[in-house]
Amino acid sequence: MMEAEDRTPQSDEARMAFTPPAGVEVEGSESEITSEFALPRGLDPSPAPPAETEGSAFSTPNTYSARHAPAAFTPATGVPVVSLTKDVPWQDRMRTMLRMPVADRPAPEAGPKAEEGGPAVPRVLDLTLRIGELLLAGGEGAEDVEAAMFAVCRSYGLDRCEPNVTFTLLSISYQPSLVDDPVTASRTVRRRATDYTRLAAVYRLVDDLSDPETHISLEEAYGRLAEMRRNRHPYPTWVLTGASGLLAGAASVLVGGDVVVFFAAMLGAMLGDRLAWLCAGRGLPEFYQFTVAAMPPAAIGVALTVAHVDVKAAAVITGGLFALLPGRALVAGVQDGLTGFYITASARLLEVVYLFVGIVVGVLVVLYFGVYLGAKLNPDAAVTIADRPGWQIGASMLLSLTFAVLLQQERSTVLWVTLNGGVAWCVYGALHYRGGLSPVASTAVAAGLVGLFGQLLSRYRFASALPYTTAAIGPLLPGSSTYFGLLSIAQNDVDKGLVSLATAASLAMAIAIGVNLGSEISRLFLRIGSADKRRAAKRTRGF
């Protein structure tokens, strides 16, 4: 009777749901039971790494070795082999490498590595930043600055470098391998000065560093860089003032001026240049310098009109504006935008807008006073271009020559850029005045030839293309459209003035795009040496 009672099942209250069934042996007490993530009994785990190797997600994996790395995935089509020839300029070789992914870049030529007794990495990065600063301050495009910085690093054996250039900040990062800590340095561009002679000297230094047969130590490179900074400008101040006056006089001849107009525009531009130098010496920003420099040419044109002198006041004012239009900054800004440096391009174009607004303010102040005094300034009477191609070609070449002097170019490049400017005006005149093509299209074609010839000349001389292109676009700058737009606004005809200013902006964009397109076309004739041609950016389709 008692044995039957013992075999009777217990109630639910007497047994918990987690109680092991009868006949199942449980080893250990309840306190030894762990979570479901515990290793099952019988599994032999691999030996745990030492405690000191445990770290964050950025720690080096204990199974990874830079020398004995695991096999990587290779696509079915294979990895294209890129071989860069040494008989092309370093600009093209470095630009080709910058436009391809880091994993596809070929290894540099044999050279002194930093970890094998070569120069210290921080000093190489500092030299690279100083060279990039001089190039960016001289007006060079962001892509060309990055190519120069990349060339300097590779010449000293630092192949895993990533330069980054914005409008005022340069930075560069070097990582010896995937598992080493990177070294990063940066430098700020505080002051900008247009000196193409110094720019050419920097290019020669980078070319010598990139030449495998030329062995330049780090100290020698620092010495040459310091010598460039100490060198004075090739032209004195009085030559620059005279060049600005001749430039304005030549521009007035291009728009139909005579001898009196030539000297009037020359006098106004020289007075404006001296006033701008005075403001610069007092520490005024560049905006006010452009405002003050635009007033004397406009004042002389208005004064001649009030005095009833039979001259073309519009040609006088237009010639004075040619010396102030920021063509160099505009071309550099558009070039940065077309090559994918949108932040730098936006900053450069914003600088152009500010300088242009300064010119607008200076001219409008004088024109308002002229209208108040009763000056007969007619915005509907466009500048008449006389049929004198010989004088115009000579004036265009004089304009390019004086523009080159203002840019502090080397004397050996002045003749080439003068010829390039004359060719640009011949093409523009043949297309617009003889062929009846629109001014914007004619300007774009002429600017394209300027960029094409400038790039070919720079590759022939292993130098920058800016000295051969910037001054040559001077005859194409939209001076007359700018003046008539400002005159219409001063006479309360805002709609017509905005249309004329929009035409001036279209001409300026045509110049910048044409120069960049000509530069890109010139590279089609050059053998870059890549198995697959240099890659362009893929379309994002809005994403």
XYZ file of C-alpha atoms in Angstrom, residues 65 145 275 327 360 430 505 508:
8
model
C 50.649 39.792 -40.938
C 48.917 71.138 -56.633
C 45.650 104.250 -55.598
C 40.428 86.410 -65.358
C 30.933 97.351 -59.937
C 37.643 85.594 -87.945
C 29.242 86.286 -67.277
C 33.736 84.719 -68.873
